[in-house]
PDB file of C-alpha atoms in Angstrom:
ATOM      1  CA  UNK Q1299     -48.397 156.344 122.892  1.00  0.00           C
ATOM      2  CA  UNK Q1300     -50.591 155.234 119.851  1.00  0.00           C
ATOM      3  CA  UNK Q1301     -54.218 155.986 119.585  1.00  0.00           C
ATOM      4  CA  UNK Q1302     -55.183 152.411 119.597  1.00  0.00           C
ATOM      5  CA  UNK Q1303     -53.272 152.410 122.912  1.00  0.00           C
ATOM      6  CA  UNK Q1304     -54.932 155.489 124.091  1.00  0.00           C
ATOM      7  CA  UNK Q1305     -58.520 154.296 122.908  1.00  0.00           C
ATOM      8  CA  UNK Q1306     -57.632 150.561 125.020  1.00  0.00           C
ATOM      9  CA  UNK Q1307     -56.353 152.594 128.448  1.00  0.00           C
ATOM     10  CA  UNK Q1308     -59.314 154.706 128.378  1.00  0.00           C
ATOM     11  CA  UNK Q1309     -61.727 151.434 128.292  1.00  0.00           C
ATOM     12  CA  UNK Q1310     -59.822 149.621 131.017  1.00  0.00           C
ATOM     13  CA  UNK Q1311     -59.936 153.101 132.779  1.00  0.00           C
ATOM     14  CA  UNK Q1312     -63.788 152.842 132.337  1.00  0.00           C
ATOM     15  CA  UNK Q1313     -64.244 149.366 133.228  1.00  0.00           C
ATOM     16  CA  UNK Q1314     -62.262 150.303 136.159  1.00  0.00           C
ATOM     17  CA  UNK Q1315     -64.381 152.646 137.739  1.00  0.00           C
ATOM     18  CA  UNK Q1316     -67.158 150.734 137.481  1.00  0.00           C
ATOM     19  CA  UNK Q1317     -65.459 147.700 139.090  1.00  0.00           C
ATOM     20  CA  UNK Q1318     -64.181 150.072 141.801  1.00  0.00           C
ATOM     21  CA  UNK Q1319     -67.531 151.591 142.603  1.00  0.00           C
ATOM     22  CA  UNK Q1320     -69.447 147.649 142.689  1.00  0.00           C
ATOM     23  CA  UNK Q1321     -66.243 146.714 145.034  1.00  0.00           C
ATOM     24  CA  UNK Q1322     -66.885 149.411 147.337  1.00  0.00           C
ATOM     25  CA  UNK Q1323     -70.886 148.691 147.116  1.00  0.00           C
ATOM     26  CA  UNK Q1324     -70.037 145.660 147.694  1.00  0.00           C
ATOM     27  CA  UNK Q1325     -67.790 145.600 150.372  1.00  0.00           C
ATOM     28  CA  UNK Q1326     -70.001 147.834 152.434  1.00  0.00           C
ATOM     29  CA  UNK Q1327     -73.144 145.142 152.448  1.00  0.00           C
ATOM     30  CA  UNK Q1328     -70.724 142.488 153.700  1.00  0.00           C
ATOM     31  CA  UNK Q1329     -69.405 144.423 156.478  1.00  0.00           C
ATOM     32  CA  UNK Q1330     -73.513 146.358 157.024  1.00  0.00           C
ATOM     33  CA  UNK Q1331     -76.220 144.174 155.932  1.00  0.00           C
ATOM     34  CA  UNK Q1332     -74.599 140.989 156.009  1.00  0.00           C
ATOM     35  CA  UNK Q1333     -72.366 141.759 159.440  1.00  0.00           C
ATOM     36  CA  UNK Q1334     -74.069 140.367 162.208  1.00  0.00           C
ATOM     37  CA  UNK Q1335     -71.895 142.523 164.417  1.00  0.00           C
ATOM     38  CA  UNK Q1336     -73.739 145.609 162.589  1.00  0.00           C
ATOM     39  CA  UNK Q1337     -77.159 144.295 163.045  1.00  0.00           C
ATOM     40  CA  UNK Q1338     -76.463 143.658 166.767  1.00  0.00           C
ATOM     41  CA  UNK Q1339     -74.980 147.309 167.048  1.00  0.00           C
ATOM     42  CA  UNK Q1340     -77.609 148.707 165.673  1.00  0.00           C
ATOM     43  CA  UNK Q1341     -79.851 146.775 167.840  1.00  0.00           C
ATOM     44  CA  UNK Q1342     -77.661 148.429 171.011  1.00  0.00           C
ATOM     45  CA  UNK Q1343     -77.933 152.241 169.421  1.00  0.00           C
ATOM     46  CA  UNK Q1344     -81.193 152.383 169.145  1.00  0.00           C
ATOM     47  CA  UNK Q1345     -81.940 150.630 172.690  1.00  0.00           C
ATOM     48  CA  UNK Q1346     -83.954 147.494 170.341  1.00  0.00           C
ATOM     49  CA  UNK Q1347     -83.990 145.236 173.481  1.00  0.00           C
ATOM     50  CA  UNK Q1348     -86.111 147.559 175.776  1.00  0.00           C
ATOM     51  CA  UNK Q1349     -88.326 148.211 173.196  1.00  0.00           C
ATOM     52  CA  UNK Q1350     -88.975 144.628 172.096  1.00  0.00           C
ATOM     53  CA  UNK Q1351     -89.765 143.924 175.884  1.00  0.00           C
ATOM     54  CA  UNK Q1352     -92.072 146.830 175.511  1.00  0.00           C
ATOM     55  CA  UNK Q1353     -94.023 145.435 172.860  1.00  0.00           C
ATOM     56  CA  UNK Q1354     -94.379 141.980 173.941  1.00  0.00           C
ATOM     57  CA  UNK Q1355     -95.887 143.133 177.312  1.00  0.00           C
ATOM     58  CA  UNK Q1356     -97.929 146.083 175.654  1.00  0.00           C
ATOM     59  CA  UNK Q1357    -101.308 143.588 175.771  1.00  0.00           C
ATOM     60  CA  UNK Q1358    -101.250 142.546 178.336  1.00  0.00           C
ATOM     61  CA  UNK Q1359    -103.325 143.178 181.528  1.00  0.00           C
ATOM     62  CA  UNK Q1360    -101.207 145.411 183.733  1.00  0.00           C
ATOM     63  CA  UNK Q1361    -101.737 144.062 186.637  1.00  0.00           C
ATOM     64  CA  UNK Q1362    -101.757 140.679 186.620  1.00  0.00           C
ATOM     65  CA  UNK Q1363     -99.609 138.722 189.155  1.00  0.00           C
ATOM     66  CA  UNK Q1364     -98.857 136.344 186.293  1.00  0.00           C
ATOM     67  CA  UNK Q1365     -97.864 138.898 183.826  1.00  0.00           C
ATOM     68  CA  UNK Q1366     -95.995 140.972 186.446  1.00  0.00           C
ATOM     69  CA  UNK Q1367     -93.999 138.052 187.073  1.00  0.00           C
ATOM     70  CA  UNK Q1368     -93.183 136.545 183.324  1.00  0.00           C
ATOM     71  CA  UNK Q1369     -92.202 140.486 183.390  1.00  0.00           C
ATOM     72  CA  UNK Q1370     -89.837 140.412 186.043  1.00  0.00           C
ATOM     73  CA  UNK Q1371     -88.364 137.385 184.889  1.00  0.00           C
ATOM     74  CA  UNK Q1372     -87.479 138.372 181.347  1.00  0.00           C
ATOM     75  CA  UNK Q1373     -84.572 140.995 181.289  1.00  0.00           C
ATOM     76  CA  UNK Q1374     -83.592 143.074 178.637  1.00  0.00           C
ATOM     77  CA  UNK Q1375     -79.953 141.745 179.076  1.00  0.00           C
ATOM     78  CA  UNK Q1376     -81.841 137.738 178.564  1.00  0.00           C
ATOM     79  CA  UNK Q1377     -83.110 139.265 175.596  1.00  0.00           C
ATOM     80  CA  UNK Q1378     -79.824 141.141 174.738  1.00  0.00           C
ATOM     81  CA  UNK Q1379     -78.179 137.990 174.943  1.00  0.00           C
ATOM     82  CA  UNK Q1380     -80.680 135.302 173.270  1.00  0.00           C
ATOM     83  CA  UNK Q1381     -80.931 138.044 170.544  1.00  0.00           C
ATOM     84  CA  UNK Q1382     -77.012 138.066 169.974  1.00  0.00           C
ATOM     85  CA  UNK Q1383     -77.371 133.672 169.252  1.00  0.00           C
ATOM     86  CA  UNK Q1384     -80.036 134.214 167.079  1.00  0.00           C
ATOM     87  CA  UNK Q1385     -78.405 137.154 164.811  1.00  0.00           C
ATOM     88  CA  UNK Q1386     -75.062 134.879 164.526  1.00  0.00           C
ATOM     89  CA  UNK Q1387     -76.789 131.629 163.463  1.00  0.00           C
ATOM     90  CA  UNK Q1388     -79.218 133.403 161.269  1.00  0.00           C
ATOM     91  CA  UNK Q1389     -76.033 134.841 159.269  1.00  0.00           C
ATOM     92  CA  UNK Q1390     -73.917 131.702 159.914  1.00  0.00           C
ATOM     93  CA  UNK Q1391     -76.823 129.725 157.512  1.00  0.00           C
ATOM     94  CA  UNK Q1392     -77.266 132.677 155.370  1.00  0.00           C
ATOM     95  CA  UNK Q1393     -73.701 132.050 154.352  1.00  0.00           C
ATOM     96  CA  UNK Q1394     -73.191 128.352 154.181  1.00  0.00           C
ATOM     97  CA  UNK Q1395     -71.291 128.346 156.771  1.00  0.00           C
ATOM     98  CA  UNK Q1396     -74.116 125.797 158.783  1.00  0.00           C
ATOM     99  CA  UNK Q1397     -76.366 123.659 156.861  1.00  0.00           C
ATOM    100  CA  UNK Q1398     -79.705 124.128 158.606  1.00  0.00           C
ATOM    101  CA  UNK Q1399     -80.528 127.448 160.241  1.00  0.00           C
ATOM    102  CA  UNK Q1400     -80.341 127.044 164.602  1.00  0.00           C
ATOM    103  CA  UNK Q1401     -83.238 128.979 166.364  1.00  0.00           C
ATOM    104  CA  UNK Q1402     -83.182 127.611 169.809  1.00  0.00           C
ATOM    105  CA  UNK Q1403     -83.623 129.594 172.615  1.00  0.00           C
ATOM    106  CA  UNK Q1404     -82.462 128.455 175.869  1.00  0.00           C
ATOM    107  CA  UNK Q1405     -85.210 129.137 178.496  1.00  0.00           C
ATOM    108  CA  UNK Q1406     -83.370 127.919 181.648  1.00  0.00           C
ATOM    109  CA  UNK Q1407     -82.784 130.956 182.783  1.00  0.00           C
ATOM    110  CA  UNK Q1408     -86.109 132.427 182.670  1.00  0.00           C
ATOM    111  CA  UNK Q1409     -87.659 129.541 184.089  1.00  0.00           C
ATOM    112  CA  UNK Q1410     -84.728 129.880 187.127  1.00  0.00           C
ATOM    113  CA  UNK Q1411     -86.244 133.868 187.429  1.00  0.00           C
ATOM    114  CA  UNK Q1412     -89.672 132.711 187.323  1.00  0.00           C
ATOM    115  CA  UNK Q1413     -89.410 130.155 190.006  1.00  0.00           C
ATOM    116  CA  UNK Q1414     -87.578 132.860 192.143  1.00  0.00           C
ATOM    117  CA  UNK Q1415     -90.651 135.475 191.368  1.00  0.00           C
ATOM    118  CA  UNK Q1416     -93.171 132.650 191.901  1.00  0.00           C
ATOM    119  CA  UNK Q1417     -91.635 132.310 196.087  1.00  0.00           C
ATOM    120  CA  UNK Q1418     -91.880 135.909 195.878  1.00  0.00           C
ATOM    121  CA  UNK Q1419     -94.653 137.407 194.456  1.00  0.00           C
ATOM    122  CA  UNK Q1420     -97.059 134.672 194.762  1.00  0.00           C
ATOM    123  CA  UNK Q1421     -98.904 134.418 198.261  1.00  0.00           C
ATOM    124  CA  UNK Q1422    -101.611 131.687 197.464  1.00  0.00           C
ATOM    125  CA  UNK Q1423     -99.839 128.517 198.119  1.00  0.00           C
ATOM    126  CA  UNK Q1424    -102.452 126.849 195.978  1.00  0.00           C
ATOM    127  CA  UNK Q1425    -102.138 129.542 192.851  1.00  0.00           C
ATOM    128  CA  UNK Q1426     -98.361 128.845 193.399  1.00  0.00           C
ATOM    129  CA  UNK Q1427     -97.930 125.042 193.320  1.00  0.00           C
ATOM    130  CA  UNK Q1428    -100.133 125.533 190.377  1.00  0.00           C
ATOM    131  CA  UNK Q1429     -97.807 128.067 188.348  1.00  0.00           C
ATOM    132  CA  UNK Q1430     -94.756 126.101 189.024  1.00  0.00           C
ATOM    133  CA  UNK Q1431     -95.979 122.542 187.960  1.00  0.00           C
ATOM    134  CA  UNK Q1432     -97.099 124.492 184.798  1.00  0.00           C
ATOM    135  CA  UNK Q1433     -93.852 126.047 184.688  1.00  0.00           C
ATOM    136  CA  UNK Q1434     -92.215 122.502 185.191  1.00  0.00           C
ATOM    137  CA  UNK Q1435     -94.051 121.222 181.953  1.00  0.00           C
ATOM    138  CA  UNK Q1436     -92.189 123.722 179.672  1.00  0.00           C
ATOM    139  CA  UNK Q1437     -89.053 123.232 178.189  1.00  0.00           C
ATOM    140  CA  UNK Q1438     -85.456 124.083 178.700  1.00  0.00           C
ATOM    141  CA  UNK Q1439     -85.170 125.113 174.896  1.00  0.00           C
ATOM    142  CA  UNK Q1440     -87.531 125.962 172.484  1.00  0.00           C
ATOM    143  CA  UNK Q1441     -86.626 125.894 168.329  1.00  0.00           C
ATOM    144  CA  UNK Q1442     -88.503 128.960 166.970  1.00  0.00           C
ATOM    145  CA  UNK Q1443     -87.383 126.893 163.138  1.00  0.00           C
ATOM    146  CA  UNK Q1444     -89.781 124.283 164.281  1.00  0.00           C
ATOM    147  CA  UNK Q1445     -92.850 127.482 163.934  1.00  0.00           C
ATOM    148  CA  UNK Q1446     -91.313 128.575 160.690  1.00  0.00           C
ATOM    149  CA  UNK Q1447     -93.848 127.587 157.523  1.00  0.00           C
ATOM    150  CA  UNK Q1448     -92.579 126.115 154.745  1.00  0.00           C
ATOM    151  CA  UNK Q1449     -93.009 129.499 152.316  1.00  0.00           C
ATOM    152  CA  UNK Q1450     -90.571 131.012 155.278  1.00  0.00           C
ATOM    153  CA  UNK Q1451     -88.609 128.260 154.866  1.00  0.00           C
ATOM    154  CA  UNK Q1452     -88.081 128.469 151.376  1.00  0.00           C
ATOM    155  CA  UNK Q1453     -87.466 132.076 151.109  1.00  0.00           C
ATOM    156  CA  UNK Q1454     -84.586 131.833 153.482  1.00  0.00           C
ATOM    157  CA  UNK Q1455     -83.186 128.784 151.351  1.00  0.00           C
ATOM    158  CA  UNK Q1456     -83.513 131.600 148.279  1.00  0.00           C
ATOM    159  CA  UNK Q1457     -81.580 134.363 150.512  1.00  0.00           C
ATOM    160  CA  UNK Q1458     -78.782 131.656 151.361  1.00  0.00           C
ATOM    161  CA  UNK Q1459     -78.563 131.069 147.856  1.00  0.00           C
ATOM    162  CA  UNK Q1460     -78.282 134.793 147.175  1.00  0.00           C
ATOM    163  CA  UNK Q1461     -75.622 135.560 149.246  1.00  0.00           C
ATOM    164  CA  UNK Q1462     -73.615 133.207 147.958  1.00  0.00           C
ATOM    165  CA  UNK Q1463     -74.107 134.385 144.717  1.00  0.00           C
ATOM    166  CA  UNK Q1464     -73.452 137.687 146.169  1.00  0.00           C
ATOM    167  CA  UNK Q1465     -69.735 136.362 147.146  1.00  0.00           C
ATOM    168  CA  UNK Q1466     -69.272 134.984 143.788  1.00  0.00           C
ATOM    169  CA  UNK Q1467     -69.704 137.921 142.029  1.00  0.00           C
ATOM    170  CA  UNK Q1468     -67.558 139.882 144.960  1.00  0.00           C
ATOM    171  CA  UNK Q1469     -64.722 137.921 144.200  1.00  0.00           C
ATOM    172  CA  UNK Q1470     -65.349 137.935 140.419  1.00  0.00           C
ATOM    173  CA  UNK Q1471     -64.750 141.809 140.982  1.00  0.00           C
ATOM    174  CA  UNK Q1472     -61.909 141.591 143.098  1.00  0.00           C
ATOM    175  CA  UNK Q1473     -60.130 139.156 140.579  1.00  0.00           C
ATOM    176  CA  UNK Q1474     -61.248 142.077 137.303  1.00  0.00           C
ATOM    177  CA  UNK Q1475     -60.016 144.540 139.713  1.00  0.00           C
ATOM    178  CA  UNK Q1476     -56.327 142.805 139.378  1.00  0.00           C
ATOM    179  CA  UNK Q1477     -56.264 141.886 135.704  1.00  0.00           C
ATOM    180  CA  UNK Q1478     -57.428 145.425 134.724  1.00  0.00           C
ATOM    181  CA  UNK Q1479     -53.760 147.198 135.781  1.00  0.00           C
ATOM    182  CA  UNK Q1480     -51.835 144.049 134.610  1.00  0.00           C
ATOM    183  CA  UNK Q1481     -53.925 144.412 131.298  1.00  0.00           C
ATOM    184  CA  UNK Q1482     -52.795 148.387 131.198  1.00  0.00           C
ATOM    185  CA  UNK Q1483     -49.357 147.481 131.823  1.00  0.00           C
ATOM    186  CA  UNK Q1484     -48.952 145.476 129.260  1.00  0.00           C
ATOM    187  CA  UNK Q1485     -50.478 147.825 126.769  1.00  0.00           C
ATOM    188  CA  UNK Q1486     -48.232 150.759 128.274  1.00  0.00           C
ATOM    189  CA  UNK Q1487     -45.216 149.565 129.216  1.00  0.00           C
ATOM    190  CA  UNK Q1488     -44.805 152.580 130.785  1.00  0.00           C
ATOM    191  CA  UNK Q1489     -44.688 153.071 134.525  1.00  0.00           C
ATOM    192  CA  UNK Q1490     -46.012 156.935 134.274  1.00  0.00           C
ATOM    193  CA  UNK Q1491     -48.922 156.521 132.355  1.00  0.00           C
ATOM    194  CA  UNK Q1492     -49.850 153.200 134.208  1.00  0.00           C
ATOM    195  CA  UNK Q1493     -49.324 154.657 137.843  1.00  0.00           C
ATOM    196  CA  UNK Q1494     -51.705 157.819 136.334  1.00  0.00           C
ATOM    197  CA  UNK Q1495     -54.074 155.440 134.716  1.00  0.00           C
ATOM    198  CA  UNK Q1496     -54.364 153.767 138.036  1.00  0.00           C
ATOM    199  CA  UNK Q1497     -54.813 156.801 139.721  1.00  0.00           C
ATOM    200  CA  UNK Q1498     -57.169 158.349 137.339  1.00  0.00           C
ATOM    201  CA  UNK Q1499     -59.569 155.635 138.203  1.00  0.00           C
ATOM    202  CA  UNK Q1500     -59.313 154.872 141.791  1.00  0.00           C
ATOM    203  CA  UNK Q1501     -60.001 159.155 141.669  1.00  0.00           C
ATOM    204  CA  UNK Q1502     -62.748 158.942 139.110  1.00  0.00           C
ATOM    205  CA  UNK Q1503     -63.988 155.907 141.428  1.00  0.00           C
ATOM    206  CA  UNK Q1504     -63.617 157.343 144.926  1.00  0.00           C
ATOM    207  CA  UNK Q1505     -65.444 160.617 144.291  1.00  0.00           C
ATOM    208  CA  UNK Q1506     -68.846 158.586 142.547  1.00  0.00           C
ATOM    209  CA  UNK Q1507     -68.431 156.266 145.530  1.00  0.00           C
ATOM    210  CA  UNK Q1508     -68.505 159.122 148.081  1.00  0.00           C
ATOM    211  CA  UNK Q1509     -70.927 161.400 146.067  1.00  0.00           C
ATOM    212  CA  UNK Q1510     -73.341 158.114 146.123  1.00  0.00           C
ATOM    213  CA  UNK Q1511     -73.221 157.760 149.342  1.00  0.00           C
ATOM    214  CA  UNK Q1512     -73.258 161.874 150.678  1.00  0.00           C
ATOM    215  CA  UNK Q1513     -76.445 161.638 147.712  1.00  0.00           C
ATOM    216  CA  UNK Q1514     -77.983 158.930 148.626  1.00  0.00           C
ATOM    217  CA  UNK Q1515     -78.377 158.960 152.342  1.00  0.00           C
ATOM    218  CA  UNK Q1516     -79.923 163.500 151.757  1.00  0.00           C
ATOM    219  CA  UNK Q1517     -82.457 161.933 149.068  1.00  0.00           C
ATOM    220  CA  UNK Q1518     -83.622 159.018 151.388  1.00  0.00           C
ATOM    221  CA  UNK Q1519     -83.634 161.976 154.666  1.00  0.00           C
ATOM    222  CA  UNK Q1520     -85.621 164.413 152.571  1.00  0.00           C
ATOM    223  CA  UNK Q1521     -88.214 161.565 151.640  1.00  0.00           C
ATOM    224  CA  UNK Q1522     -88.836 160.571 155.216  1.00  0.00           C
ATOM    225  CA  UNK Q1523     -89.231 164.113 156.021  1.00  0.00           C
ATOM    226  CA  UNK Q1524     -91.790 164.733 153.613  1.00  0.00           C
ATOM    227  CA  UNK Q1525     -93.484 161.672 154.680  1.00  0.00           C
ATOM    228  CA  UNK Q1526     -93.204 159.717 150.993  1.00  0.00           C
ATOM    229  CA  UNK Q1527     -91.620 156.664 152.874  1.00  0.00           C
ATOM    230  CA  UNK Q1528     -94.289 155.811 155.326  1.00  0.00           C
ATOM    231  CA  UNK Q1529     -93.732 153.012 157.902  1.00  0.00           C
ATOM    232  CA  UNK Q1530     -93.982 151.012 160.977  1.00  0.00           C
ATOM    233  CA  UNK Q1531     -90.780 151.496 162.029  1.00  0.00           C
ATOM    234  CA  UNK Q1532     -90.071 155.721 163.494  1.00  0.00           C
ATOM    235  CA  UNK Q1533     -88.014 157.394 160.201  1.00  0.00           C
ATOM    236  CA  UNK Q1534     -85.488 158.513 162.565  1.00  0.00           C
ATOM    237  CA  UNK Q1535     -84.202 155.090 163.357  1.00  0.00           C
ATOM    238  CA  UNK Q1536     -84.862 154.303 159.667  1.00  0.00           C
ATOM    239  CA  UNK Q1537     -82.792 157.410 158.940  1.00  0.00           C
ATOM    240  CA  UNK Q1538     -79.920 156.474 161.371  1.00  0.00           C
ATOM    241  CA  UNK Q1539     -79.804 152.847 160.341  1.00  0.00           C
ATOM    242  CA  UNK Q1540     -79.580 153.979 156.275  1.00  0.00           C
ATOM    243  CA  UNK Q1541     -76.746 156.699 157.171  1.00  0.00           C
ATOM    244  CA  UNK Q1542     -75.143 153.386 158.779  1.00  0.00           C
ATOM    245  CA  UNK Q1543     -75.272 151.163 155.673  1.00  0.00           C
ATOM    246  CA  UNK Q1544     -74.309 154.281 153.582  1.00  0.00           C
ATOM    247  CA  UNK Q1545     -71.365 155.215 155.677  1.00  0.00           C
ATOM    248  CA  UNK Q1546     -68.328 152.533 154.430  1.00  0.00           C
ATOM    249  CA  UNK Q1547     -69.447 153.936 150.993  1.00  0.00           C
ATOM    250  CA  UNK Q1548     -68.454 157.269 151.507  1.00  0.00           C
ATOM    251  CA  UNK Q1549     -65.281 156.067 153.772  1.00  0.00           C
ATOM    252  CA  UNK Q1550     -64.042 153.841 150.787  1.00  0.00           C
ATOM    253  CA  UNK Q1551     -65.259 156.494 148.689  1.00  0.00           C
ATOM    254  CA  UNK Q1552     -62.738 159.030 150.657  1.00  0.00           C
ATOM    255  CA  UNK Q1553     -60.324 156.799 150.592  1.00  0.00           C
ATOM    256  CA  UNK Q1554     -59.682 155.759 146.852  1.00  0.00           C
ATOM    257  CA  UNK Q1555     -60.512 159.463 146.047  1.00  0.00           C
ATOM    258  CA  UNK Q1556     -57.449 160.296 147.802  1.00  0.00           C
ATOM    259  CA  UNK Q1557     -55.495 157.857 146.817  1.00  0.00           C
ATOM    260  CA  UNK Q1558     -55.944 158.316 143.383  1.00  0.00           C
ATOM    261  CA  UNK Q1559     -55.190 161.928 144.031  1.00  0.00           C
ATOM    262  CA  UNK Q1560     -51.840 160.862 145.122  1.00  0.00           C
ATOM    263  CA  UNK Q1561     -50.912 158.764 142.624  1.00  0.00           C
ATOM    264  CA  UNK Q1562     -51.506 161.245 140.161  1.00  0.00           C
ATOM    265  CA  UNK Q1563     -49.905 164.156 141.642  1.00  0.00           C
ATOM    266  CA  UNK Q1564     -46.800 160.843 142.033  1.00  0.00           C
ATOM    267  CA  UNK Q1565     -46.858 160.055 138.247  1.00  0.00           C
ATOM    268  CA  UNK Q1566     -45.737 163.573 137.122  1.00  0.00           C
ATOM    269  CA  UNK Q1567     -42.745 163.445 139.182  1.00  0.00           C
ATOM    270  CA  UNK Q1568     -41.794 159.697 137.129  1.00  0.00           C
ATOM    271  CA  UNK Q1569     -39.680 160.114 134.115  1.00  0.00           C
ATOM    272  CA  UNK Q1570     -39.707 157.528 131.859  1.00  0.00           C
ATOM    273  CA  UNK Q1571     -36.840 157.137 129.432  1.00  0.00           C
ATOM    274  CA  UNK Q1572     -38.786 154.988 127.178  1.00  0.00           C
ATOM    275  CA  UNK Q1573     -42.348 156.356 125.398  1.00  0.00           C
ATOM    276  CA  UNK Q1574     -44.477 153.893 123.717  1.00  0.00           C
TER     277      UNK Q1574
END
């Protein structure tokens, strides 16, 4: 093989990498970040629903027949499943796939629970006709995008248009991740050093792709522990949810650096009659 040839494969070999490594990044925030399956799975680990119950009845008074009923009525599992609409029609707008974002909640069931607790709970007869007429005058569905502002609006018009930037350039690198070898075999022509070139770079990819990951996720843990990443949200959750996003990295990671392994340890058992 010529130098000019040599000096060409080791580019593409280069350029390779890179594109591996962005693939795998990229990969890993469609099926994290942008997966509402992950989001509501994360949701589940960390027992979300409970604690979102928790918050919204934090405030109020204790005791109050009113509250303890509008308690009652909402269930983590109403929450669970209202939560689970809201995730997939936030992503479906995110990416395209609807044209306006859908935030209803259905409140039918609540009201149902409610009316139940209101038989139950409520003694006055007076108190009671009072709650349910009230309770009669709210709706069956209420669309949360109707409360949205217009800067809220507008950033999630910029996010939609971001992720579908974000798919361009995923299948941009998909598309240089398959012109790359055919480029390399047409420079070689030679089935050993092309299966090793390949090899070489899904290698050199698959062990920055796991090292980033194994890296990444002990930097971000010793950062919470020192306290530099301060927040609402308890840094063990944060930590568990990170190690999450991070985790297809270093599977991909594992994977191509094995793979590579293999077809490198495969191209020294390829004679080629022919050497360019």
């Amino acid at each position: 093989m010529t130098i000019l040839k040599k000096i060409s494969l080791a580019v593409l070999s280069i350029l390779l990498i890179i594109d591996i490594n962005l693939i795998v990044f990229a990969i890993s925030v469609n099926e994290t970040i942008l997966n509402p399956e992950f989001v509501e799975y994360e949701l589940e680990k960390f027992h979300a629903y409970a604690k979102i119950k928790e918050i919204t009845f934090r405030n109020f008074e204790k005791n109050g027949v009113f509250v303890k009923i509008i308690n009652e009525s909402i269930t983590e599992e109403w929450i669970k499943t209202r939560s689970r609409n809201l995730i997939y029609n936030f992503f479906s707008y995110l990416k395209s796939e609807d044209d306006r974002i859908n935030l209803s909640v259905s409140t039918s069931e609540v009201k149902r629970n409610i009316h139940d607790n209101i038989r139950k709970d409520v003694t006055n007869p007076v108190y009671a006709d009072y709650m349910e007429n009230e309770l009669r005058n709210f709706p069956d569905e209420v669309d949360l995008s109707a409360y949205l502002e217009n800067d809220i609006k507008g950033t999630l018009n910029d996010l939609q248009r971001a992720v579908n930037y974000f798919y361009l350039v995923f299948y941009l690198l998909i598309a240089i991740a398959v012109v790359i070898p055919i480029l390399g075999i047409i420079i070689t022509r030679n089935l050993k050093s092309v299966i090793r070139f390949i090899g070489n770079s899904a290698f050199m990819g698959g062990l920055i792709s796991y090292g980033t990951g194994i890296l990444t996720i002990d930097m971000l843990s010793r950062k919470f522990q020192i306290g530099e990443m301060p927040g609402t949200i308890p840094d063990d959750i944060v930590r568990g949810i990170l190690g999450d996003i991070f985790e297809p990295v270093k599977i991909y990671g594992l994977i191509l650096l094995l793979s590579g392994a293999i077809l490198m340890i495969l191209s020294f058992f390829i004679n080629n009659k022919r050497n360019n």
